[in-house]
Coordinates of C-alpha atoms in Angstrom, one line a residue:
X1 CA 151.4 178.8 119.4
X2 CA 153.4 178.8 116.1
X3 CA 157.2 178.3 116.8
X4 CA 159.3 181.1 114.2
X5 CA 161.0 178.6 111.5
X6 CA 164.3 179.3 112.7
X7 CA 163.4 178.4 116.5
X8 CA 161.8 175.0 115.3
X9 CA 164.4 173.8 112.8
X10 CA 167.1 174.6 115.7
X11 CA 164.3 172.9 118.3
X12 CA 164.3 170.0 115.7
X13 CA 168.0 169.4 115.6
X14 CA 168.7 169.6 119.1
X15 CA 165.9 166.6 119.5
X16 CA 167.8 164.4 116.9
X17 CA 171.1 165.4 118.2
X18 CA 169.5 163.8 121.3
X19 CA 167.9 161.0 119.7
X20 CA 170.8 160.4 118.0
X21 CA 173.5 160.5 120.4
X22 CA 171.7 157.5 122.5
X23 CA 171.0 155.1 119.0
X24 CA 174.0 155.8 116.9
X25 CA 173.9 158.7 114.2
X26 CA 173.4 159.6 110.3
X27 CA 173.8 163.3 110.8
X28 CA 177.4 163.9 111.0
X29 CA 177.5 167.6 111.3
X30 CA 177.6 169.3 115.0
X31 CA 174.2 171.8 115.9
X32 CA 176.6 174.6 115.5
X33 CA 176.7 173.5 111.8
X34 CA 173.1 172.7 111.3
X35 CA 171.7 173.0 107.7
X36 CA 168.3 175.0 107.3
X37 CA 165.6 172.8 106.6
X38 CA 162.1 174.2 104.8
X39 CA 159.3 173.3 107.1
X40 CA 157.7 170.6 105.1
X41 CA 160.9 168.9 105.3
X42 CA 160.5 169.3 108.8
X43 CA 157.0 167.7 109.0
X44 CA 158.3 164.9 106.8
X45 CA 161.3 164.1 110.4
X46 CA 158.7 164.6 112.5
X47 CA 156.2 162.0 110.3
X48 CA 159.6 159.6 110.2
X49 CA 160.0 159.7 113.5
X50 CA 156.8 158.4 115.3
X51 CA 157.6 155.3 113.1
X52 CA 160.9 155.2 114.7
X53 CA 159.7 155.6 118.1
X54 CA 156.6 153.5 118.3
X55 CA 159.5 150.6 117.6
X56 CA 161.1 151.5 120.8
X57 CA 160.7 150.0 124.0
X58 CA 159.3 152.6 126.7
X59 CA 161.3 152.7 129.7
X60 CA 160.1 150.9 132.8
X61 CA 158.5 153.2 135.1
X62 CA 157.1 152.6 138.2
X63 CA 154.9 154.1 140.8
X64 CA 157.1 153.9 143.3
X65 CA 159.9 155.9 141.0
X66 CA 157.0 158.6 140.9
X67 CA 156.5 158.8 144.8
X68 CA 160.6 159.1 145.1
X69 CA 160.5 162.2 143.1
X70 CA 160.0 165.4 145.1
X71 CA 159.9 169.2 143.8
X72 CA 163.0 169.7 145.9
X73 CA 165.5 167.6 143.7
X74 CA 163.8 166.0 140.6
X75 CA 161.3 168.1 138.6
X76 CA 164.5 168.8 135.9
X77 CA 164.9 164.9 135.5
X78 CA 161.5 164.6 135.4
X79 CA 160.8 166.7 132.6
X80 CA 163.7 164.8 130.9
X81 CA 161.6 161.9 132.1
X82 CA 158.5 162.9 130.1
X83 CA 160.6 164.7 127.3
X84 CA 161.9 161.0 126.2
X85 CA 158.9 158.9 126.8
X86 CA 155.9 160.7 126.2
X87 CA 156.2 160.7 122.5
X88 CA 157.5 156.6 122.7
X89 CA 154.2 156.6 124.1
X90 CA 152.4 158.7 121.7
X91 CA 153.6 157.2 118.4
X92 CA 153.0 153.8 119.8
X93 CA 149.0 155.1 120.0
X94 CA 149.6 156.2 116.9
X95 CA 150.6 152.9 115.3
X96 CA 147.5 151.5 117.0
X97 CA 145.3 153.9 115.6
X98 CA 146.9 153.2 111.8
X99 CA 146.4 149.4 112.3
X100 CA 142.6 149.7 112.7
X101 CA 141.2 148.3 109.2
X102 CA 140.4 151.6 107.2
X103 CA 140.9 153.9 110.2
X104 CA 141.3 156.8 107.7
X105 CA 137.2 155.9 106.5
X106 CA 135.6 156.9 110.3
X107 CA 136.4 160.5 111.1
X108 CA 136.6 160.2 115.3
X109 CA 139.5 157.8 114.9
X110 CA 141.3 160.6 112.3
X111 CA 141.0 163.3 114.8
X112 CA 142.2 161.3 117.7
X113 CA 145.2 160.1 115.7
X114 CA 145.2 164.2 114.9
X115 CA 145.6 164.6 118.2
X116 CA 147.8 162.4 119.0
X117 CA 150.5 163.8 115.9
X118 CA 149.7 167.4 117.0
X119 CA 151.4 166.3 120.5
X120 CA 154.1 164.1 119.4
X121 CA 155.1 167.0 117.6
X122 CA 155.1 169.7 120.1
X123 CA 157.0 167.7 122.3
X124 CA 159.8 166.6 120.2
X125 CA 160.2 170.6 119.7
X126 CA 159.8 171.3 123.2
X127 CA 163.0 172.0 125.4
X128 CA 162.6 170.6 129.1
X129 CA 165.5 173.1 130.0
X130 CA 162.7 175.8 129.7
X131 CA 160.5 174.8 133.2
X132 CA 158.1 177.4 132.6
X133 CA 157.3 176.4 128.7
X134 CA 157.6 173.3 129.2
X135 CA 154.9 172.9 132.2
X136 CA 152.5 174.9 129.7
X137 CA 153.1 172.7 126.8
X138 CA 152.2 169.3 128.8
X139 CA 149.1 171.3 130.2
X140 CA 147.9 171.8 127.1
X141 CA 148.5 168.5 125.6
X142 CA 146.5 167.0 129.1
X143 CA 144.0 169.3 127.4
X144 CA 143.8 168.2 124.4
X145 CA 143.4 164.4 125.1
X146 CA 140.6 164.8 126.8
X147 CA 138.4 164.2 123.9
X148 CA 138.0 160.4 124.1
X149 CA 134.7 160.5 124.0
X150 CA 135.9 160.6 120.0
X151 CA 137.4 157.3 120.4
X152 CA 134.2 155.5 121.8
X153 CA 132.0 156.7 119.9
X154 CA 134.3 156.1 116.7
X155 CA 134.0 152.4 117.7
X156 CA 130.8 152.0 118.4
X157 CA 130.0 153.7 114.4
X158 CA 133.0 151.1 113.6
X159 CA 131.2 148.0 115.0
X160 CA 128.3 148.8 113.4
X161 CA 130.0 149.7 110.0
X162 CA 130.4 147.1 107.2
X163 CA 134.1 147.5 107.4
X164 CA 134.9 146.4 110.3
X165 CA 136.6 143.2 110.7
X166 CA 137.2 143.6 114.5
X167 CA 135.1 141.2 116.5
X168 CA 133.9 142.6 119.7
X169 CA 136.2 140.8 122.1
X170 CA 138.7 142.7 120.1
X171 CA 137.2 146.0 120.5
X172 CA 137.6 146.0 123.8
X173 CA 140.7 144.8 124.1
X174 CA 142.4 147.0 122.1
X175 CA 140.5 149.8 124.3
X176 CA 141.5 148.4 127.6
X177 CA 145.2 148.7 126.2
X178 CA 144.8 152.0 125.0
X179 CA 143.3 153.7 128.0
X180 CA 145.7 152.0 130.1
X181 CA 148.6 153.4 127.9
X182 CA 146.3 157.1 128.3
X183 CA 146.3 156.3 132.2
X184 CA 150.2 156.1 132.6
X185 CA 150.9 159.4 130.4
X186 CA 148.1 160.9 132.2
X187 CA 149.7 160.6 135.7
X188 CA 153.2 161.1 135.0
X189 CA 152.0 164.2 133.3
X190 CA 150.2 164.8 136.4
X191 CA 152.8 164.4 138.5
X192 CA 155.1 166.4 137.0
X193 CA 153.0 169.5 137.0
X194 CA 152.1 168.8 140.6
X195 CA 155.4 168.5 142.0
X196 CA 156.9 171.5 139.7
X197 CA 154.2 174.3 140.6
X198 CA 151.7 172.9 142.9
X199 CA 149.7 176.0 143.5
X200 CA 149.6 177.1 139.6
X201 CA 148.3 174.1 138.1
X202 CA 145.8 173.2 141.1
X203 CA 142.7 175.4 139.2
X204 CA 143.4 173.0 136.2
X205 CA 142.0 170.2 136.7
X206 CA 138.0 168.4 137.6
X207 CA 136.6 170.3 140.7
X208 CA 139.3 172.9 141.6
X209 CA 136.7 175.6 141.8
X210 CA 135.0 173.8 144.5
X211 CA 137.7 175.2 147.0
X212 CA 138.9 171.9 147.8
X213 CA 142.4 171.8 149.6
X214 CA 145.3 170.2 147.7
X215 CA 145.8 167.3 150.5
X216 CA 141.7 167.3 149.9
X217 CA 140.6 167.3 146.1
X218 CA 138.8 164.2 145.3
X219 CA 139.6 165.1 141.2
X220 CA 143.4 165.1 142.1
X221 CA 145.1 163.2 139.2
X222 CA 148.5 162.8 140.6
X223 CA 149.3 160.3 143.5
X224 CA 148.3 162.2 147.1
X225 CA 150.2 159.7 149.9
X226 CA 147.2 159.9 152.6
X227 CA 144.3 159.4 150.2
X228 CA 141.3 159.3 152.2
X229 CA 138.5 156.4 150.7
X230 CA 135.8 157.3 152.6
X231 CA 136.1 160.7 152.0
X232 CA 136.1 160.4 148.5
X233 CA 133.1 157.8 148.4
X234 CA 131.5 160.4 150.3
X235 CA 132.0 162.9 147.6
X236 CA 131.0 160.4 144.7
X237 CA 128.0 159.8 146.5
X238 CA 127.1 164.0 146.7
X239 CA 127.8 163.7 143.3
X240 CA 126.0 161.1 142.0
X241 CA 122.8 162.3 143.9
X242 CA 123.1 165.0 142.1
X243 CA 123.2 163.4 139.1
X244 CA 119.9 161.3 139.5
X245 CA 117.9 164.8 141.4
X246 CA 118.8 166.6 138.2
X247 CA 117.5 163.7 135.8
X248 CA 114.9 161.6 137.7
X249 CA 113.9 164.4 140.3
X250 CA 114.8 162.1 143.1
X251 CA 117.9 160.2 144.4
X252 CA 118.0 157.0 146.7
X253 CA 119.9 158.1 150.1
X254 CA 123.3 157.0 149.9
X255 CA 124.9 156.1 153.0
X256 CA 128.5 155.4 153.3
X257 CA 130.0 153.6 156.6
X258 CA 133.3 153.6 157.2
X259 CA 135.4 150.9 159.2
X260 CA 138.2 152.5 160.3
X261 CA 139.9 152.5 156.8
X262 CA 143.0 153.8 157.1
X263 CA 144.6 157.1 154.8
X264 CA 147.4 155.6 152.6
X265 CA 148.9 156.5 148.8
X266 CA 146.6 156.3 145.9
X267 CA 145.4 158.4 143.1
X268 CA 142.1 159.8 144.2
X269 CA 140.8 160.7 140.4
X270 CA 140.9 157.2 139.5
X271 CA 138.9 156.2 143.0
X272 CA 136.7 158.6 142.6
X273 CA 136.1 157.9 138.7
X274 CA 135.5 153.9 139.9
X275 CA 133.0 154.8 142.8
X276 CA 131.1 157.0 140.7
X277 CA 131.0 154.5 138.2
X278 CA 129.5 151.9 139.9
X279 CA 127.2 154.0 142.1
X280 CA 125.4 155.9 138.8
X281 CA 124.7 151.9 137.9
X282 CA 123.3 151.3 141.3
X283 CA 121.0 154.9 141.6
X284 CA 119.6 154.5 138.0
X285 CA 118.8 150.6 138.5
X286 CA 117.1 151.5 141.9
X287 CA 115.1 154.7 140.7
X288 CA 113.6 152.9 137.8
X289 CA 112.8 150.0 139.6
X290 CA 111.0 151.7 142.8
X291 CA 109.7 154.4 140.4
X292 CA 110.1 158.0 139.8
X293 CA 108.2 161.2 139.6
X294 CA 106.5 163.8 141.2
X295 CA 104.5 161.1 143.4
X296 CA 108.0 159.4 144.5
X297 CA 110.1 161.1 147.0
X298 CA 113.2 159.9 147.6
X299 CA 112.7 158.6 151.2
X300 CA 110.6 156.4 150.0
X301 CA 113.4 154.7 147.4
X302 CA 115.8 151.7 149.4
X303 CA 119.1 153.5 150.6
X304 CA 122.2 152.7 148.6
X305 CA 125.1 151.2 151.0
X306 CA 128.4 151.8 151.1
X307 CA 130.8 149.9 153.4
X308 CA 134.7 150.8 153.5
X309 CA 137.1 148.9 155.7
X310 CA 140.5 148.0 155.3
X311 CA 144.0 148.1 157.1
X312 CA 147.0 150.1 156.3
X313 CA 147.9 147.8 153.3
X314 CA 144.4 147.6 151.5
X315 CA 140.8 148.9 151.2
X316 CA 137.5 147.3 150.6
X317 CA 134.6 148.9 149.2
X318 CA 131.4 147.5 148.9
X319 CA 128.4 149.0 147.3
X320 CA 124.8 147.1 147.8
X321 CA 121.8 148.3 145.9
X322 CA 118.1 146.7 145.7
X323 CA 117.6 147.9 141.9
X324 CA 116.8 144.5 140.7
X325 CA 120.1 143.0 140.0
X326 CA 121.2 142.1 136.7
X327 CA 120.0 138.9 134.5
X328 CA 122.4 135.7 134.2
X329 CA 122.6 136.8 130.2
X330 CA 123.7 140.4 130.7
X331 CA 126.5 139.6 133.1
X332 CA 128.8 139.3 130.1
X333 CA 128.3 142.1 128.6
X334 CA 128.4 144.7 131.1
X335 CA 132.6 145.2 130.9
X336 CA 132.2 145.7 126.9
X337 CA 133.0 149.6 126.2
X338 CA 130.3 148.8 123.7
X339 CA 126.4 147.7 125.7
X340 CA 124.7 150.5 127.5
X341 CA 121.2 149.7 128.5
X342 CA 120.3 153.5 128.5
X343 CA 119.7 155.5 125.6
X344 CA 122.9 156.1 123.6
X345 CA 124.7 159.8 124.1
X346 CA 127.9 161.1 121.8
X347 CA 129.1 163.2 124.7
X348 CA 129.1 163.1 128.2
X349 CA 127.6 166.1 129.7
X350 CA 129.1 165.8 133.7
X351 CA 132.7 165.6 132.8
X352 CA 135.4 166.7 130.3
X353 CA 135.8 163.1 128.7
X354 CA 134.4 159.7 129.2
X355 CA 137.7 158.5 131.6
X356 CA 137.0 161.5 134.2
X357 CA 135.3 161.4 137.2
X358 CA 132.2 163.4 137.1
X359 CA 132.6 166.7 137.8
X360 CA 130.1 168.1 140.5
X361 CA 131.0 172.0 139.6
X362 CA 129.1 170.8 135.6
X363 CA 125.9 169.9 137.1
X364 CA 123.4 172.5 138.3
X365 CA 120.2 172.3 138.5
X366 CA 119.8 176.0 137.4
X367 CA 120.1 174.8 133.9
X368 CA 117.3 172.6 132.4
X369 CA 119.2 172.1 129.4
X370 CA 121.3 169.3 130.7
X371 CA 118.4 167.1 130.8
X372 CA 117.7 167.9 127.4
X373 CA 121.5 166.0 126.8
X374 CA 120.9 163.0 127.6
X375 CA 121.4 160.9 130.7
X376 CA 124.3 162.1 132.8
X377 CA 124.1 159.0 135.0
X378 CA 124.3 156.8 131.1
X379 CA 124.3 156.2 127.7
X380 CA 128.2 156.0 127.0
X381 CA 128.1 152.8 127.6
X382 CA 132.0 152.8 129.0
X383 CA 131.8 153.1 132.9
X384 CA 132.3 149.6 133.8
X385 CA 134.8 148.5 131.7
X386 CA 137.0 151.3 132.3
X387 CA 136.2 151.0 136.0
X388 CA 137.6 147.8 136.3
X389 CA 140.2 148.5 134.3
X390 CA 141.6 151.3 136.6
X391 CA 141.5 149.4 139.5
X392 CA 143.1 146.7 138.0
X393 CA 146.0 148.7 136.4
X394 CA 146.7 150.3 139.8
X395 CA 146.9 147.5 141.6
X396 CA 143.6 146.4 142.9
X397 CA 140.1 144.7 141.6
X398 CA 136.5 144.9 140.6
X399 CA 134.3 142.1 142.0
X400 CA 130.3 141.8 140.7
X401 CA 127.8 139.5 142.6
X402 CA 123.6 139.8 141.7
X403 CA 120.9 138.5 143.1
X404 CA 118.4 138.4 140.6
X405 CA 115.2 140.4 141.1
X406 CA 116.8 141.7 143.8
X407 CA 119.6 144.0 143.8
X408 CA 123.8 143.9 143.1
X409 CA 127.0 144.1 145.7
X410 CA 130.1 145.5 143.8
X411 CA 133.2 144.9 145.9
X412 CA 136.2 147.3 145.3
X413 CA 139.5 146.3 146.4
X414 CA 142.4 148.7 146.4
X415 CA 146.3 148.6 147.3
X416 CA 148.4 151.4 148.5
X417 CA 150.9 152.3 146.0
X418 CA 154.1 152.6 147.5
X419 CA 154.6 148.7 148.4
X420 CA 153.7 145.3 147.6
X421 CA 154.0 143.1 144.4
X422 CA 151.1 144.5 142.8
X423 CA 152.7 147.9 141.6
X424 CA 152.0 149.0 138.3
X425 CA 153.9 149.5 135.9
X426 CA 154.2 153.1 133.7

């Protein structure tokens, strides 16, 4: 929506007057004295100022802060919150973006770094003091950034380019960094629109017209304090059946035990995203091993474990498959955002981007055209890495062991989020 000229130059100098009156000022006239600017003077500020602000430090925030927040006395300072440091946030990706040797020369990484300006922008226009606009204006840009699956496959182009002067180990750190970076905005974001209108921003995210319960939705994206693991392995493993009926015609049973692991705070999008993950690896490995087709039913495939146990303070998941295990030589390369062993797809076709959990309202078997799209269950060849890196970022870890002609145990270890050493920082 286009702001009228007038609105946006006096949206633009209330944001400096802001800016300014934190970091010392060069304007010296009041906002009741504000001169008219022409609008391309106003897109040259707003260019100026993600320079400015991918120099500044973000403010510490922790999980913990997030969890002290209720709707009762802090959805106004949270908003101030996001006001300030989402667009610290956003230039900073930005910046990254520019410092990628002739960025400008492979079109995903332009459009992302589109994206990315289109936000910074509406937010350093936006006025939190307006609850209603505001909530719509960070729902939108959550919308927006869900097009990743630009990024990935702009690197993968980029790799192969003969302009690229990023080795491969750097490639994937600099995308470990900047989907951790996406991770934080994502769930204060998250928050925020949880804890201002719970019930009207519930049917926007993964899964909401499954007619899950708040307390209940596996695709929840802000932090639910008696997140269930089992229950949301049990639902990655519906999913994920799904997944290999609709593209091998049968699916391994999946059985998942739980050990009287106990409820505690955790964001289940992220759980589910890393279960699913790791399962998708273990069905497709075990299908094409023990064969497929219309002579294969799926009782005949070895079952699929998983085991979750843990205590109050931490939870163990561990996933055992028989598909064969993976050779000595491959076990490097299965955390680069770059290897895929399946055939290569540009899009995924279960999810809205490449860092959400698969959504199980996207897949029906009603329309044969998805298996025209490629694997669902591969082929972006980002799963693993940004598995592990979710787990690691909140707190926790993801441990591989393979036997060899034999099959693969993936342990998952994660920490409640309201205590310990291991918070995360946002």
């Amino acid at each position: 929506h286009y702001t009228p000229l007038f609105a946006m130059q006096r949206a633009m100098h209330r944001c400096f007057a802001r800016t300014l009156s934190r970091h010392g000022s060069f304007f010296s006239r009041p906002v009741s004295q504000a001169v008219p600017v022409s609008l391309a003077r106003l897109e040259q500020l707003l260019e100026a100022e993600i320079t400015t602000l991918s120099l500044r430090k973000p403010k510490p925030l922790s999980v913990q802060s997030l969890l002290e927040l209720t709707a009762d006395t802090s959805v106004e300072q949270l908003a101030q919150v996001l006001h300030e440091e989402l667009p610290v946030r956003f230039a900073q990706r930005i910046k990254m973006l520019e410092a990628l040797p002739e960025w400008q020369k492979q079109q995903q990484f332009a459009s992302v770094r589109e994206m990315y300006v289109t936000s910074f922008k509406e937010l350093r226009l936006a006025d939190p003091r307006q609850p209603g606009q505001f909530q719509s204006q960070i729902q939108a840009i959550k919308e927006r950034h869900a097009q990743t699956n630009l990024l990935v496959g702009g690197f993968k182009q980029y790799a192969a380019s003969e302009v690229s002067e990023l080795r491969l180990a750097q490639i994937n750190e600099w995308l470990d960094r900047f989907f951790a970076l996406r991770l934080s905005t994502h769930m204060l974001m998250s928050h925020y629109l949880q804890i201002s209108h719970p019930d009207q921003w519930a049917g926007s995210i993964e899964g909401a017209d499954l007619a899950f319960e708040l307390g209940d939705n596996p695709y929840r994206s802000s932090i639910d304090p008696m997140c269930s693991i089992p229950r949301i392995a049990q639902h990655a493993a519906e999913v994920v059946t799904r997944m290999s009926r609709l593209r091998y015609g049968v699916a391994p049973p999946i059985e998942v035990v739980d050990r009287d692991a106990q409820a505690f705070p955790f964001v289940p999008r992220y759980l589910l995203y890393v279960i699913s993950e790791l399962l998708k690896n273990s069905v497709r490995a075990t299908v094409e091993l023990h064969g497929m087709g219309p002579s294969v039913a799926s009782q005949d495939l070895p079952a699929i474990r998983i085991m979750v146990s843990g205590d109050e303070n931490v939870c163990c998941c561990r996933i055992s498959d028989e598909g064969g295990g993976i050779p000595r030589d491959q076990l490097s390369k299965v955390w680069s955002y770059l290897y895929t062993t399946a055939d290569p797809i540009e899009a995924p076709t279960s999810r809205k981007a490449v860092d959400a959990p698969a959504d199980i309202s996207r897949l029906t078997e009603a329309d044969p055209s998805m298996a025209m799209c490629g694997s669902p269950l591969a082929g972006l060849g980002c799963g693993l890495p940004l598995a592990k890196l979710y787990a690691r970022h909140l707190g926790g870890s993801v441990e591989l062991q393979t036997m060899p002609s034999f099959g693969t145990d993936v342990y998952v270890y994660i920490n409640r989020l309201d205590r310990g050493d291991h918070l995360p920082q946002l």
